Tab-separated table of C-alpha atoms in Angstrom:
chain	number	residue	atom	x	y	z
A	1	UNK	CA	192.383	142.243	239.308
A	2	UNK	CA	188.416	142.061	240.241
A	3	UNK	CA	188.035	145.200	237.627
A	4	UNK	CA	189.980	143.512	235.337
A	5	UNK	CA	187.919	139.958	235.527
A	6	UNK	CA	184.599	141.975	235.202
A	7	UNK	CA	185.469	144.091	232.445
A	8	UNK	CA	186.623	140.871	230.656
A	9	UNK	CA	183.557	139.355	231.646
A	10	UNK	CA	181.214	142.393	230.851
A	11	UNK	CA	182.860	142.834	227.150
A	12	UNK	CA	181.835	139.182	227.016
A	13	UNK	CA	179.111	139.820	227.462
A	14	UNK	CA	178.424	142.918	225.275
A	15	UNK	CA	181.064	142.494	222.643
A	16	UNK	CA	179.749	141.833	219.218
A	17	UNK	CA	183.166	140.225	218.321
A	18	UNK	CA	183.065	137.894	221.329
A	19	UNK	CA	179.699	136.976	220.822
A	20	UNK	CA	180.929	135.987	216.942
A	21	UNK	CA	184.000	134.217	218.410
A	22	UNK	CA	182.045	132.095	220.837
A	23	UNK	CA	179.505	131.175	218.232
A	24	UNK	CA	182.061	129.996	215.960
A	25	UNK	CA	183.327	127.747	218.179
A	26	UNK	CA	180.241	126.596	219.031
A	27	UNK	CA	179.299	125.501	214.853
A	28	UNK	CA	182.869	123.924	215.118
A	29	UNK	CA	182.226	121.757	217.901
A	30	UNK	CA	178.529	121.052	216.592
A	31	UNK	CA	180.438	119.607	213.616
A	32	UNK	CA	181.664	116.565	215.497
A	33	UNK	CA	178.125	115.536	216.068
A	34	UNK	CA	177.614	115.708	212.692
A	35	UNK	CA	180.594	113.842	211.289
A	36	UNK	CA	179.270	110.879	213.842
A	37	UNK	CA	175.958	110.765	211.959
A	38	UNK	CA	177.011	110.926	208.927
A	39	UNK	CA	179.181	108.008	209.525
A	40	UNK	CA	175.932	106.477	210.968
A	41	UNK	CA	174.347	106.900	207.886
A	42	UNK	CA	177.337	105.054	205.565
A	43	UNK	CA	177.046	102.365	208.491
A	44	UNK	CA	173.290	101.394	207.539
A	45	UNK	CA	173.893	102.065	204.147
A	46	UNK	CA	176.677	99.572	203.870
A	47	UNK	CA	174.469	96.895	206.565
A	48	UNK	CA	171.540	97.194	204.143
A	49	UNK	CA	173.659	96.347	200.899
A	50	UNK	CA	175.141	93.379	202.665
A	51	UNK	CA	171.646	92.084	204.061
A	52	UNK	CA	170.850	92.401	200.078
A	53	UNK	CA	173.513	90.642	199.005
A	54	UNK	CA	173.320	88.290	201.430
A	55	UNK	CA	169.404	87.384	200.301
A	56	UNK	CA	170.577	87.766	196.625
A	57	UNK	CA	172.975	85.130	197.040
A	58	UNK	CA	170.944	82.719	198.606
A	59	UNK	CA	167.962	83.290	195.660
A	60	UNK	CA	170.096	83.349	192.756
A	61	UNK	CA	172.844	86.302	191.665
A	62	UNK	CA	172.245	88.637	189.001
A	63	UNK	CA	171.507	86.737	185.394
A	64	UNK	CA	174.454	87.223	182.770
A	65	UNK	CA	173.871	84.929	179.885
A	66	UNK	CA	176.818	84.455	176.821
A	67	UNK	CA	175.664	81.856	173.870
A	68	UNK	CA	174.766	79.161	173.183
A	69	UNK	CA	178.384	79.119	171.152
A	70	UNK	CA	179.671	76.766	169.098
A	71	UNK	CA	183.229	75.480	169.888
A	72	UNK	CA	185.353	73.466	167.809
A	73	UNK	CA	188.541	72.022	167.659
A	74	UNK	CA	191.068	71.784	165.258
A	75	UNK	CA	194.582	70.261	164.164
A	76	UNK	CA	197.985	72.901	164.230
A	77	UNK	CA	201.366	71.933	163.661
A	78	UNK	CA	204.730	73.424	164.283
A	79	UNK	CA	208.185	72.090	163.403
A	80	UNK	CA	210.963	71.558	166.099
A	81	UNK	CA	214.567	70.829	165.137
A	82	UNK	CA	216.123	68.297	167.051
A	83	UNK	CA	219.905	69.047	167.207
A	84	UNK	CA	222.221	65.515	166.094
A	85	UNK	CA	224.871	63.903	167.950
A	86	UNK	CA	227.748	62.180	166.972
A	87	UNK	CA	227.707	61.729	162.917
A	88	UNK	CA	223.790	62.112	162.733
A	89	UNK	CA	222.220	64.525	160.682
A	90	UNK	CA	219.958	67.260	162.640
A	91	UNK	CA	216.405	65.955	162.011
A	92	UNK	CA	212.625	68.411	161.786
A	93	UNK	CA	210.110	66.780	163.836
A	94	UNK	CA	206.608	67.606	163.417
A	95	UNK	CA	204.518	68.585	166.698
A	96	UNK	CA	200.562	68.601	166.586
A	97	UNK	CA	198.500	70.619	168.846
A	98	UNK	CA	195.180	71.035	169.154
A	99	UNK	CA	193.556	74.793	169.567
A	100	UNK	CA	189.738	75.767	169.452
A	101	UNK	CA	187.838	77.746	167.468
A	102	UNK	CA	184.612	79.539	168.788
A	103	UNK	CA	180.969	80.893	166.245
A	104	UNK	CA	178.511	82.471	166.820
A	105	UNK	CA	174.879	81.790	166.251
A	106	UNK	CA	173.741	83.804	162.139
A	107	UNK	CA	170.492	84.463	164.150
A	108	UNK	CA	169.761	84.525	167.717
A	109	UNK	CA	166.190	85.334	169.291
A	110	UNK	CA	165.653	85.333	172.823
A	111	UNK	CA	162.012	86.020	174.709
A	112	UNK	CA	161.802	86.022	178.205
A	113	UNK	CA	159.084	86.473	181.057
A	114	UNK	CA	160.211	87.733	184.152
A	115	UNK	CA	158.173	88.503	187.016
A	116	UNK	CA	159.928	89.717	190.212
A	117	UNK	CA	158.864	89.890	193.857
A	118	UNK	CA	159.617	91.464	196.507
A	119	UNK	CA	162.254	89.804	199.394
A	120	UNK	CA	162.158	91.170	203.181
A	121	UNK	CA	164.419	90.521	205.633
A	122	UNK	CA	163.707	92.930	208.443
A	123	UNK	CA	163.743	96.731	207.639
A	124	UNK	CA	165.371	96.013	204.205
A	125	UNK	CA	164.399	94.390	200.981
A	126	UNK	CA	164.903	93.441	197.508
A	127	UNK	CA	163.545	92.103	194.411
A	128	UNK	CA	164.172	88.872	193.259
A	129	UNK	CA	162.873	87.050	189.908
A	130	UNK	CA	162.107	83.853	188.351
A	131	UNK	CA	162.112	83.803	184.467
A	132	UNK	CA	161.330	81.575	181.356
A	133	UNK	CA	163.658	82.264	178.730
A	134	UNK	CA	163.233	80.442	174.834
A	135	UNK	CA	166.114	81.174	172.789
A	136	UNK	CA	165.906	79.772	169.428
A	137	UNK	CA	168.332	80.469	165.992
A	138	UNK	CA	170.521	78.843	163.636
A	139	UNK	CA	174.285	78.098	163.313
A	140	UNK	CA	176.016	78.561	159.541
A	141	UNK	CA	178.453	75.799	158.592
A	142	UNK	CA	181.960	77.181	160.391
A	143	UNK	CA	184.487	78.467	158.211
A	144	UNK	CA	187.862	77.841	158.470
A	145	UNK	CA	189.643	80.038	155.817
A	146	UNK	CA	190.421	82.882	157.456
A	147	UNK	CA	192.610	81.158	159.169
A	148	UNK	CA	193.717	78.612	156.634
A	149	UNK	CA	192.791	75.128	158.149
A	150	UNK	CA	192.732	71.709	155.785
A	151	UNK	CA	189.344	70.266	156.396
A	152	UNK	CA	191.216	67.259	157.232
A	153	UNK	CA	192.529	69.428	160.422
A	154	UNK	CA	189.322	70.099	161.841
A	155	UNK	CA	187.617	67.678	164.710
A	156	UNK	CA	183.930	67.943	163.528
A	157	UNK	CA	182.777	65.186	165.675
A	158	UNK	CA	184.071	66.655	168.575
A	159	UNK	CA	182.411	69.934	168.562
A	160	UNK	CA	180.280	71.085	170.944
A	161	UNK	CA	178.201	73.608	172.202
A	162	UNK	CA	178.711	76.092	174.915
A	163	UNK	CA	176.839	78.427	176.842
A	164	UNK	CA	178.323	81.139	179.890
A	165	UNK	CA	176.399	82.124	182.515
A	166	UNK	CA	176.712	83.923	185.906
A	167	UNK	CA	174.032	82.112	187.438
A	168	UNK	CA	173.496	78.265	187.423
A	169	UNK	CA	172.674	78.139	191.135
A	170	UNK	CA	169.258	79.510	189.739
A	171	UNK	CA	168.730	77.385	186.431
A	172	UNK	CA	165.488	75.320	187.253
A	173	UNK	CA	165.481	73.077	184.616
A	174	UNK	CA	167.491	70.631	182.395
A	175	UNK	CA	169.083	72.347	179.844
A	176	UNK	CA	169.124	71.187	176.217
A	177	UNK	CA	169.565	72.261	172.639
A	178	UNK	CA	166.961	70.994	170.379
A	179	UNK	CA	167.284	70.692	166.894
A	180	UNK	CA	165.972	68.727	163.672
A	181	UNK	CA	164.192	65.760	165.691
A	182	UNK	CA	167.441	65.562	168.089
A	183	UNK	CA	168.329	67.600	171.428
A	184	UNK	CA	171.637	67.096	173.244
A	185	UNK	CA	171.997	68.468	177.284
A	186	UNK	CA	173.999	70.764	178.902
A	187	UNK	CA	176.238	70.077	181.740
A	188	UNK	CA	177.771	71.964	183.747
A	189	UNK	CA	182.013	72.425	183.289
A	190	UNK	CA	184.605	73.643	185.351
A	191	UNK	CA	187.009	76.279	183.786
A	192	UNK	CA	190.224	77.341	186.030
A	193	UNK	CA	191.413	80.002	183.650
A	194	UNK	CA	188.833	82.961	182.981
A	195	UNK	CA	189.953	86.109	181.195
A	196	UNK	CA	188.025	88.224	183.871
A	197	UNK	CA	187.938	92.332	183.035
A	198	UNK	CA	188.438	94.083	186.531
A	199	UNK	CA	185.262	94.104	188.621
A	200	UNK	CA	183.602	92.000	186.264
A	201	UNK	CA	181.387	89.154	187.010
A	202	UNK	CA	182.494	84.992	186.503
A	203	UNK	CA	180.784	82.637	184.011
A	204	UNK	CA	180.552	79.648	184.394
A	205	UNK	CA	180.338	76.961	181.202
A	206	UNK	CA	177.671	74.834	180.800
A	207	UNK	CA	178.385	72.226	177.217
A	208	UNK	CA	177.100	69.491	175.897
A	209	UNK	CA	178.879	66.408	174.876
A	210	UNK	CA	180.543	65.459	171.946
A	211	UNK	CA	178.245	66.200	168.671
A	212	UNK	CA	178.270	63.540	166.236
A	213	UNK	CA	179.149	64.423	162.704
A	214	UNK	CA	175.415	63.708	161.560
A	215	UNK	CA	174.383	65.942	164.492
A	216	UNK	CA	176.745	68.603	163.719
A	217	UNK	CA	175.851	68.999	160.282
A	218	UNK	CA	172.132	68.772	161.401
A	219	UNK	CA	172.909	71.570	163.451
A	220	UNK	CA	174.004	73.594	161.212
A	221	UNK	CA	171.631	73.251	158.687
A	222	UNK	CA	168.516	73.999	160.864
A	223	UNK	CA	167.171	75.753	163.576
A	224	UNK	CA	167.832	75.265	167.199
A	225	UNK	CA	166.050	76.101	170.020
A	226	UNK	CA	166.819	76.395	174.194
A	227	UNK	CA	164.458	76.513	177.315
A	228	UNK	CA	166.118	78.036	180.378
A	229	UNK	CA	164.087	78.624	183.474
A	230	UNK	CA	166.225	80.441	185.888
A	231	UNK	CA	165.714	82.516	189.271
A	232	UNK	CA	167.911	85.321	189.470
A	233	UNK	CA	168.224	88.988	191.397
A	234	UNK	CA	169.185	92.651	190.527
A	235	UNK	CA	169.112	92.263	186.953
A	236	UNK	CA	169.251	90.051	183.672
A	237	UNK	CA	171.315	90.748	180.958
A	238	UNK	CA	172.315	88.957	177.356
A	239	UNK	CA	175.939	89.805	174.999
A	240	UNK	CA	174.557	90.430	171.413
A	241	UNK	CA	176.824	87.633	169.788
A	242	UNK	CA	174.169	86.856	167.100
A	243	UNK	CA	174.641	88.231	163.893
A	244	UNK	CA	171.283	89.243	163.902
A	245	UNK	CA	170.369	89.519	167.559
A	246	UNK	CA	166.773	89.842	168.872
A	247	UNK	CA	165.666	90.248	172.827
A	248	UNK	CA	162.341	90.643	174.354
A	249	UNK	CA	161.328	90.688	177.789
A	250	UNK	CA	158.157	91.363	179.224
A	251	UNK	CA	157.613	92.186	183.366
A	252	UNK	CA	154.889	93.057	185.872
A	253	UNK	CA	157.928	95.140	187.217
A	254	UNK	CA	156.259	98.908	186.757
A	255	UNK	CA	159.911	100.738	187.080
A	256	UNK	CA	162.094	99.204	184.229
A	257	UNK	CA	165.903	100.479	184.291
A	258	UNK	CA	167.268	99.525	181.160
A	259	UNK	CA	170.790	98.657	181.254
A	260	UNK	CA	174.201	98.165	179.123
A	261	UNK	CA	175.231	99.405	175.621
A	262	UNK	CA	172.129	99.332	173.860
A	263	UNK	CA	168.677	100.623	174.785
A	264	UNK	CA	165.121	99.154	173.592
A	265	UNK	CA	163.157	100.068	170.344
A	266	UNK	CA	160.630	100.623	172.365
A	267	UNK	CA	160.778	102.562	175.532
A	268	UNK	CA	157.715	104.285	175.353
A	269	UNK	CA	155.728	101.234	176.215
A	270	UNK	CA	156.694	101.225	179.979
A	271	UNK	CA	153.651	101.186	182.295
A	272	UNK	CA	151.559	100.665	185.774
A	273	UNK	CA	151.575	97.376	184.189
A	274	UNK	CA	154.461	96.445	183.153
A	275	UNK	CA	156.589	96.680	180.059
A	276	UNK	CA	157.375	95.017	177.027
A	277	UNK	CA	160.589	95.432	175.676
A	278	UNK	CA	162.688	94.729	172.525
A	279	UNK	CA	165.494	95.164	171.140
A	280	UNK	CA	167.400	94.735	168.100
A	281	UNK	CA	171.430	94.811	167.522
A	282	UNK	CA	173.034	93.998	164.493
A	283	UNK	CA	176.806	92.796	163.943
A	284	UNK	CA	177.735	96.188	162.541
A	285	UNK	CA	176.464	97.834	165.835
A	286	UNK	CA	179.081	95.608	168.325
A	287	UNK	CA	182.979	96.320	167.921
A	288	UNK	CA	183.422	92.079	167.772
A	289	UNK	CA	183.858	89.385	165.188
A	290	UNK	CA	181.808	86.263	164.975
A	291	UNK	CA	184.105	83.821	165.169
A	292	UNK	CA	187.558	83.758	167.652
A	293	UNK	CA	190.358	81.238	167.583
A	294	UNK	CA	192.193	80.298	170.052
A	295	UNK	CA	190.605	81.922	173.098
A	296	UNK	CA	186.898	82.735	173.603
A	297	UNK	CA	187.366	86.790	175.070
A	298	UNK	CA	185.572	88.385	177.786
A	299	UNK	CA	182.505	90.111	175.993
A	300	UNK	CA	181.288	90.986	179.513
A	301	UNK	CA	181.097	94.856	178.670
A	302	UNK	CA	178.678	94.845	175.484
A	303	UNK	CA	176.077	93.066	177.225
A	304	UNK	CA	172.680	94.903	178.077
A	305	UNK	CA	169.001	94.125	179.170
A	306	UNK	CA	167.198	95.150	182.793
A	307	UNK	CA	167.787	96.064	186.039
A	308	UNK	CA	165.018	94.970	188.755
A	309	UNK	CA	166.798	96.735	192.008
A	310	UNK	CA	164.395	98.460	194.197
A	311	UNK	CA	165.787	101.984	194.226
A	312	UNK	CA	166.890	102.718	198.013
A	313	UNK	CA	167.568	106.232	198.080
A	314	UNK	CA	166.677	106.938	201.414
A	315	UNK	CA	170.380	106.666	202.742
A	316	UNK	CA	172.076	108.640	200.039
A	317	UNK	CA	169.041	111.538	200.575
A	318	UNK	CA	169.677	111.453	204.255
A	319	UNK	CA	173.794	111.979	203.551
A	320	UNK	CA	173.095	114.521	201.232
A	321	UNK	CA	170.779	116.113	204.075
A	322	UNK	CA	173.447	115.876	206.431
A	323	UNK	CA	176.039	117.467	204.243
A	324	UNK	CA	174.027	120.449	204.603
A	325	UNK	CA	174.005	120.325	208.269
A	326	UNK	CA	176.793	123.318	208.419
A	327	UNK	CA	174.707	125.706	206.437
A	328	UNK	CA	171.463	124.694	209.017
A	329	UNK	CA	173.658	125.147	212.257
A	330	UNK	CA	175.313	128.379	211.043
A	331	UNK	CA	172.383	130.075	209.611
A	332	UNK	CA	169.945	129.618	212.776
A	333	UNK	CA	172.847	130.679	214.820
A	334	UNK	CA	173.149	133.300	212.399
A	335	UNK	CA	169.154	134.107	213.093
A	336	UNK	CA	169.723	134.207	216.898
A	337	UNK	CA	172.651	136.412	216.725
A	338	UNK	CA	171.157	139.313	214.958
A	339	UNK	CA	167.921	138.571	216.656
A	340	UNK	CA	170.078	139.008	220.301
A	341	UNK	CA	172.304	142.128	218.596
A	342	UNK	CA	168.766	144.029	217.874
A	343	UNK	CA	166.483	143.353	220.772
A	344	UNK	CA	169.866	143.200	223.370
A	345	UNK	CA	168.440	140.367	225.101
A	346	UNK	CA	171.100	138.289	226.110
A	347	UNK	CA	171.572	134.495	225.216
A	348	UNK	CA	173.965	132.196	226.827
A	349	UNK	CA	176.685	129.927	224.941
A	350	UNK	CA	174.891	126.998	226.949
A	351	UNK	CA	171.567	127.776	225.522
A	352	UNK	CA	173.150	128.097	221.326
A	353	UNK	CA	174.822	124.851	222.403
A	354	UNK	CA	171.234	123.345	222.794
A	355	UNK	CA	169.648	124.962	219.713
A	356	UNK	CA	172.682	123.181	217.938
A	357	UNK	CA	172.152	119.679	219.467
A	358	UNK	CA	168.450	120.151	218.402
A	359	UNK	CA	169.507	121.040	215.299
A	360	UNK	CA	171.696	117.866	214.474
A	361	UNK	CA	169.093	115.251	216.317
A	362	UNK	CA	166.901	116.062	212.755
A	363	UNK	CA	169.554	114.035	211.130
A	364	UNK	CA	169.177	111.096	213.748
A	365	UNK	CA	165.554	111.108	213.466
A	366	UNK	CA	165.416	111.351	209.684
A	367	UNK	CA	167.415	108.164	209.404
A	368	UNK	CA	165.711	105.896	211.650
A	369	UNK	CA	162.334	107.344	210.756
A	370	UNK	CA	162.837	107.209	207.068
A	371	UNK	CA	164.080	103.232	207.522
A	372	UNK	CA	160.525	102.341	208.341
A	373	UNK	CA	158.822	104.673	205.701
A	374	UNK	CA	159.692	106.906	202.692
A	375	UNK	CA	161.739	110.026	202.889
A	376	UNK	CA	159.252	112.329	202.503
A	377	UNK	CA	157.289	111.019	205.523
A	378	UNK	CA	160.849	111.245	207.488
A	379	UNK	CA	161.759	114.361	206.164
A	380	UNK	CA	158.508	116.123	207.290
A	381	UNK	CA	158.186	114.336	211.271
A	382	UNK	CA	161.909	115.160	211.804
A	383	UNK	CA	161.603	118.749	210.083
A	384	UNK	CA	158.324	119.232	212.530
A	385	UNK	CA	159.531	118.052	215.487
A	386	UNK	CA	162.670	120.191	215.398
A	387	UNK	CA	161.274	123.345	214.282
A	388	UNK	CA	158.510	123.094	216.949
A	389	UNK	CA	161.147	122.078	219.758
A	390	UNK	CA	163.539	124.927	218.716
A	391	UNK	CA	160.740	127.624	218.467
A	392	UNK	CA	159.455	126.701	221.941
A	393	UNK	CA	162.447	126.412	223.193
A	394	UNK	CA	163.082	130.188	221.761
A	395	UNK	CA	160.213	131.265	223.353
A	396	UNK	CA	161.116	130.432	226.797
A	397	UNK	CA	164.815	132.659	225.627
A	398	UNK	CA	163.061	135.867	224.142
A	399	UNK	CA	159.993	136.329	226.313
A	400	UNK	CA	158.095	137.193	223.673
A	401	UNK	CA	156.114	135.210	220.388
A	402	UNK	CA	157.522	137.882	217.475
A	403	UNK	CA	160.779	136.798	217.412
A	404	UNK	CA	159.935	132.554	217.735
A	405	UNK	CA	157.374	132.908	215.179
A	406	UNK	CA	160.488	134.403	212.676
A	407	UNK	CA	162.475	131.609	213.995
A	408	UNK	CA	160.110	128.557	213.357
A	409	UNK	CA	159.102	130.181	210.120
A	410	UNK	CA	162.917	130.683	208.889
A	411	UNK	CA	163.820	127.155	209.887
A	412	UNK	CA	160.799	126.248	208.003
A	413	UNK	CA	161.933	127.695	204.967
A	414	UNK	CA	165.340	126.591	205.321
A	415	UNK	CA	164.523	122.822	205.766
A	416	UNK	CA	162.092	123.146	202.503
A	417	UNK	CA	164.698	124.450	200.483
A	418	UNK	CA	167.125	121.875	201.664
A	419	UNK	CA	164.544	119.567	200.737
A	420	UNK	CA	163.980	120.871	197.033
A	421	UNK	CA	167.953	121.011	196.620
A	422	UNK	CA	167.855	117.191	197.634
A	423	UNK	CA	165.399	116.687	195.012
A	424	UNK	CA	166.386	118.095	192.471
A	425	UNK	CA	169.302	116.833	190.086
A	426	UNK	CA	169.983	119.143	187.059
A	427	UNK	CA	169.102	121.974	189.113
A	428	UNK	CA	170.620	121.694	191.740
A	429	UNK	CA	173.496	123.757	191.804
A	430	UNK	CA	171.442	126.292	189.989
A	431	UNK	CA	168.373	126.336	193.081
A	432	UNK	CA	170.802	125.941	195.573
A	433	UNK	CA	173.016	129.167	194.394
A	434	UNK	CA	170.201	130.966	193.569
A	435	UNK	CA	168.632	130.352	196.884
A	436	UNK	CA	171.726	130.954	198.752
A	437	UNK	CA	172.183	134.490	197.280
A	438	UNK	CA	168.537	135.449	198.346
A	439	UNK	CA	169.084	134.588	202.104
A	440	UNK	CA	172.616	136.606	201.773
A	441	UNK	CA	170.471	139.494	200.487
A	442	UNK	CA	168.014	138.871	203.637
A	443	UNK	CA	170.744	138.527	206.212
A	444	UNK	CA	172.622	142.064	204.858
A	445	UNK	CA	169.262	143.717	204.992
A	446	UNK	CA	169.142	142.877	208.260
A	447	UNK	CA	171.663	143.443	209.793
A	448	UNK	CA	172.371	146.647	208.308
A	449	UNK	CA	170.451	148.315	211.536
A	450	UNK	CA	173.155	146.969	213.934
A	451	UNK	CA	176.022	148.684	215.360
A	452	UNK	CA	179.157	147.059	214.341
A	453	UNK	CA	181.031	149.650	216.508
């Protein structure tokens, strides 16, 4: 039985298979570690987007702005029979209803300053904005024949004017529509029934009171014109209901991320400085009418403009990072292995088990480090710190400086190529295959000196 136990423990010991077989197990095991941190990593991820939100929301929400639109009603009439009793004839009744029809501006310019700033609260932030927006245009005399209306039928002097937005919360100033000598306010409207798209943001109304038939038709004959100053976060964003619709927005804010179904004329004119930015969008360019009946729909999807988020990669680097984590492990225990199978020294399970741990703390550290600084910073103190810890530690296993010089020089290569891959978008899969073939070809080279038998 003693024979047996140290024959068993002797082809342990010497047994290429076994030696495989343990190691396995070990990169297995290793792998719990790792699923822990990258669930770390979604945790902060997900704390920092709330923290966001949270400062968003008390600043002002995103900017969304629909109008100004003018909304009129209007006389429709549907007969009802009314069944007789007795002797009595059955008799038509006439029933009147009143529906609402919705146009949009001819022209519609909009220019707007915006000049965000940065919001911290602790380790994260965001960028927040306040803005002066002018819209000016002009409304055409509505027309009714499309849907064949008697003029008679139609409430002129109870139109009004209505504009959606996402954000009044942020609108800093009154709001009124000026035109020809007379302006008229906006107030602010309740409206229980939304035709909300899926994931799509809530506007709220803002209208004015009841136009006067003088004003209406002064309205409609000249110009208007709107101040809005409003604070707002992530991003502003207008639907091209003009005819003829013009934006412009000018920003401080050096990283412009232009947003929606239509891009600038101008893109080229982003700088350190800024940008100015305009666009242009036509009727025939939107798939929508100018005037609606009935219902005003959800345009939500056509709108576009600019996006002020701070880009916070640093969370979806370090997942990406992490995902690689199995290649890391395997491959330096890969290293050790042929390293042990050529010189014959012998390395313990105990002491892999600690070249693995050290292996998945460079995940822990890159997180918390890059928090507090940029990746790259991160990236290169946790890369450091575990390639000198693992190479030291190596020396202390192989007695000798050859082999931990290899070491600390393959891990240094392997973490820089992770680092490219991470980079990289549109050649990713491309570096990462190509450099995954080359370290293959390494690896077979060799270990074609070892005795598989």
């Amino acid at each position: 039985m003693e024979k047996q136990q140290n024959k068993f423990g002797n082809w342990l010991k010497t047994s290429l298979t076994a030696r495989m077989f343990m190691i396995g197990i070990l990169i297995i095991v290793l792998l719990i570690p790792l699923s822990f941190i990258v669930n770390l990593i979604n945790e902060r991820a997900i704390r920092q987007e709330s923290v966001v939100n949270e400062i968003n929301e008390k600043w002002g929400n995103e900017v969304l702005l629909y109008g100004p639109i003018l909304k009129i009603p209007y006389k429709t009439y549907s007969e009802k029979i009314i069944t007789a009793t007795n002797s009595e004839e059955n008799r038509t009744e006439k029933i009147e209803s009143i529906n609402y029809a919705y146009f949009f501006p001819e022209k519609l310019n909009m220019k707007a300053n915006i000049n965000p700033e940065e919001k911290k609260r602790g380790i994260y932030k965001t960028s927040v904005y306040k803005s002066e927006i002018n819209i000016d245009g002009n409304f055409e005399k509505p027309d009714f024949s499309s849907i064949d209306i008697d003029d008679n039928d139609i409430l002129w002097e109870k139109a009004i004017v209505i504009i959606k937005t996402s954000n009044l919360k942020g609108i800093n100033n009154q709001v009124e529509i000026n035109f020809d000598h007379n302006s008229s306010p906006f107030f602010p409207k309740y409206e229980e029934v939304y035709n909300k798209l899926k994931d799509d943001i809530a506007l709220n109304n803002l209208e004015t009171n009841h136009l006067t038939k003088e004003a209406f038709e002064k309205l409609t004959t000249n110009p208007f014109s709107i101040k809005l100053n409003i604070s707002g976060s992530k991003q502003i964003s207008i639907i091209p209901i003009g005819k003829e619709t013009d934006l412009n927005i000018k920003s401080n804010w050096k990283t412009a991320n232009f947003i929606g179904n239509f891009l600038p004329l101008n893109t080229d004119k982003i700088s350190e400085n800024g940008f100015n930015a305009k666009w242009k969008v036509l009727h025939i360019n939107r798939p929508f009418q100018q005037e609606y009946y009935t219902a005003l729909p959800n345009l939500n999807e056509f709108a576009f403009g600019v996006n002020f988020m701070i880009p916070v990669d640093e969370y979806q680097k370090s997942e990406r990072s992490a995902k690689y984590g199995f290649l890391v492990i395997s491959l330096t225990f890969l290293i050790f292995f042929l390293i042990q199978s050529i010189s014959k020294i012998n390395i313990h399970p105990f002491q892999y088990l600690m070249i693995g741990l050290a292996l998945t703390m460079f995940y822990t550290l890159l997180i918390s480090i890059s928090e507090h600084s940029n990746f790259l910073k991160a990236y290169l103190i946790a890369g450091s710190s575990v390639i000198v810890l693992i190479t030291l530690y190596s020396k202390s296993i192989l007695k000798s400086f050859k082999f931990p010089i290899f070491i600390g020089l393959s891990l240094l290569a392997l973490y820089t190529f992770i680092y490219v891959i991470i980079q990289l978008e549109n050649y990713a899969l491309l570096v990462g295959s190509l450099g995954l073939f080359i370290i293959l070809s390494i690896i077979m080279y060799a270990s074609r000196k070892i005795d598989w038998n």
